[in-house]
Coordinates of C-alpha atoms in Angstrom, one line a residue:
M1 CA 113.8 101.7 85.5
R2 CA 115.8 104.2 87.5
L3 CA 112.7 106.2 88.3
V4 CA 111.0 103.0 89.7
V5 CA 114.0 102.3 91.9
A6 CA 114.1 105.9 93.0
A7 CA 110.4 105.8 93.9
L8 CA 110.8 102.6 95.8
L9 CA 113.7 104.0 97.8
L10 CA 111.6 107.1 98.6
V11 CA 108.8 104.9 99.9
V12 CA 111.2 102.8 101.9
A13 CA 112.9 105.9 103.3
G14 CA 109.4 107.0 104.6
G15 CA 109.3 104.0 106.8
C16 CA 108.2 100.4 106.7
S17 CA 104.7 101.2 107.8
A18 CA 104.0 103.2 104.6
L19 CA 105.4 100.4 102.5
H20 CA 103.3 97.8 104.4
R21 CA 100.1 99.9 104.2
Y22 CA 100.5 100.7 100.5
S23 CA 101.3 97.1 99.5
N24 CA 98.1 96.0 101.4
E25 CA 96.1 98.6 99.6
L26 CA 97.2 97.3 96.2
V27 CA 95.4 94.0 96.8
T28 CA 92.2 95.3 98.4
S29 CA 88.8 96.1 97.0
P30 CA 89.0 99.8 96.2
R31 CA 91.5 98.9 93.5
T32 CA 90.3 97.2 90.3
L33 CA 91.4 93.7 89.1
F34 CA 93.7 95.6 86.8
T35 CA 95.8 96.5 89.8
R36 CA 95.0 93.7 92.2
A37 CA 96.0 90.8 89.9
P38 CA 99.6 91.9 89.2
A39 CA 100.1 92.9 92.9
A40 CA 98.8 89.5 94.1
V41 CA 100.9 87.5 91.6
G42 CA 104.0 89.6 92.5
G43 CA 103.3 89.1 96.2
S44 CA 102.9 85.4 95.9
I45 CA 106.1 85.0 93.9
G46 CA 107.9 87.2 96.4
F47 CA 106.7 85.0 99.3
A48 CA 107.7 81.8 97.5
V49 CA 111.2 83.2 96.8
G50 CA 111.5 84.2 100.4
L51 CA 110.8 80.8 101.8
P52 CA 114.3 79.4 101.1
L53 CA 115.7 82.7 102.5
S54 CA 113.7 82.2 105.7
V55 CA 115.2 78.7 106.1
V56 CA 118.8 80.1 105.6
A57 CA 118.1 83.0 108.0
L58 CA 116.8 80.5 110.7
P59 CA 119.8 80.9 113.0
V60 CA 119.4 84.7 113.0
T61 CA 115.6 84.6 113.4
T62 CA 116.0 82.1 116.2
V63 CA 118.2 84.5 118.2
V64 CA 115.8 87.3 117.5
Y65 CA 112.9 85.2 118.6
R66 CA 114.6 84.1 121.9
S67 CA 115.6 87.7 122.7
Q68 CA 112.0 89.0 122.5
P69 CA 109.8 89.1 125.7
P70 CA 107.7 86.0 125.9
E71 CA 104.4 87.9 125.9
T72 CA 105.1 89.6 122.6
R73 CA 106.7 86.7 120.7
E74 CA 105.2 85.5 117.5
K75 CA 106.7 82.6 115.7
L76 CA 105.3 83.2 112.2
S77 CA 106.2 86.9 111.9
T78 CA 109.7 86.3 113.3
F79 CA 110.7 83.1 111.4
L80 CA 109.1 84.1 108.1
F81 CA 110.3 87.7 108.2
P82 CA 112.3 87.4 104.9
S83 CA 109.3 85.9 103.1
W84 CA 107.1 88.6 104.5
V85 CA 109.4 91.3 103.3
L86 CA 109.6 89.8 99.8
W87 CA 105.9 89.4 99.8
K88 CA 105.4 93.1 100.4
V89 CA 108.1 94.1 97.9
G90 CA 106.6 91.7 95.3
S91 CA 103.2 93.3 95.8
L92 CA 104.7 96.6 94.6
V93 CA 104.7 95.1 91.1
G94 CA 101.1 96.5 91.0
A95 CA 102.3 100.0 91.7
P96 CA 102.6 101.1 88.0
F97 CA 99.2 99.6 87.3
D98 CA 97.9 101.5 90.3
A99 CA 99.3 104.7 88.9
V100 CA 97.6 104.1 85.6
E101 CA 94.3 103.1 87.3
W102 CA 94.4 106.3 89.4
V103 CA 95.0 108.6 86.4
M104 CA 92.4 106.8 84.3
W105 CA 89.7 106.0 86.9
R106 CA 90.0 106.7 90.6
S107 CA 91.0 110.3 90.4
W108 CA 87.7 111.0 88.6
Q109 CA 85.5 109.3 91.2
R110 CA 84.0 110.7 94.3
P111 CA 84.7 109.0 97.6
P112 CA 81.8 106.7 98.6
A113 CA 79.4 108.2 101.2
I114 CA 79.3 106.4 104.6
S115 CA 75.9 105.7 105.9
A116 CA 74.9 106.4 109.5
E117 CA 74.7 102.7 110.3
E118 CA 78.1 102.0 108.8
R119 CA 79.6 104.9 110.7
E120 CA 78.1 103.6 114.0
R121 CA 79.5 100.1 113.2
I122 CA 83.0 101.5 112.6
E123 CA 82.9 103.5 115.8
S124 CA 81.7 100.6 117.9
R125 CA 84.4 98.4 116.4
W126 CA 87.0 100.9 117.4
D127 CA 85.6 101.3 120.8
G128 CA 85.7 97.5 121.4
L129 CA 89.4 97.2 120.4
E130 CA 91.9 96.6 123.1
F131 CA 95.2 98.3 122.5
T132 CA 97.5 95.9 124.3
E133 CA 100.6 97.4 122.6
Y134 CA 100.3 100.6 124.6
P135 CA 99.7 99.8 128.2
V136 CA 98.1 102.5 130.2
T137 CA 98.9 103.1 133.9
P138 CA 95.8 104.4 135.6
I139 CA 96.2 107.7 137.4
Y140 CA 93.6 106.9 140.1
P141 CA 93.4 103.5 141.8
R142 CA 90.3 101.5 141.2

């Protein structure tokens, strides 16, 4: 148990983005049902437990919401933040199953090859994205 807590603290110390990305990967298709099922159940339970906490935290989240610039405000992510955090932490129930799956199956498999059509589709999707989070100031006027 101490090892699991130490591993979770190490993941959290690495930053929230790593925790978020890993908890998302636990419930997606490269993982088998052996890993996805416990992660999904843990995440659902965590979200449900977090709903009352979101209601209790409403005064704090309201202040945070009002202090954000209007163009970047988002109600759901702000007001349901406790539920979101517990959803991601609950998804980590699948982490031991993921470790077993990796040792027994995924470490032995080759990565899937990407076809030329799939690579083109991925590149065109990335080219079409607008990165509104990072505004760019043009050097030369239009």
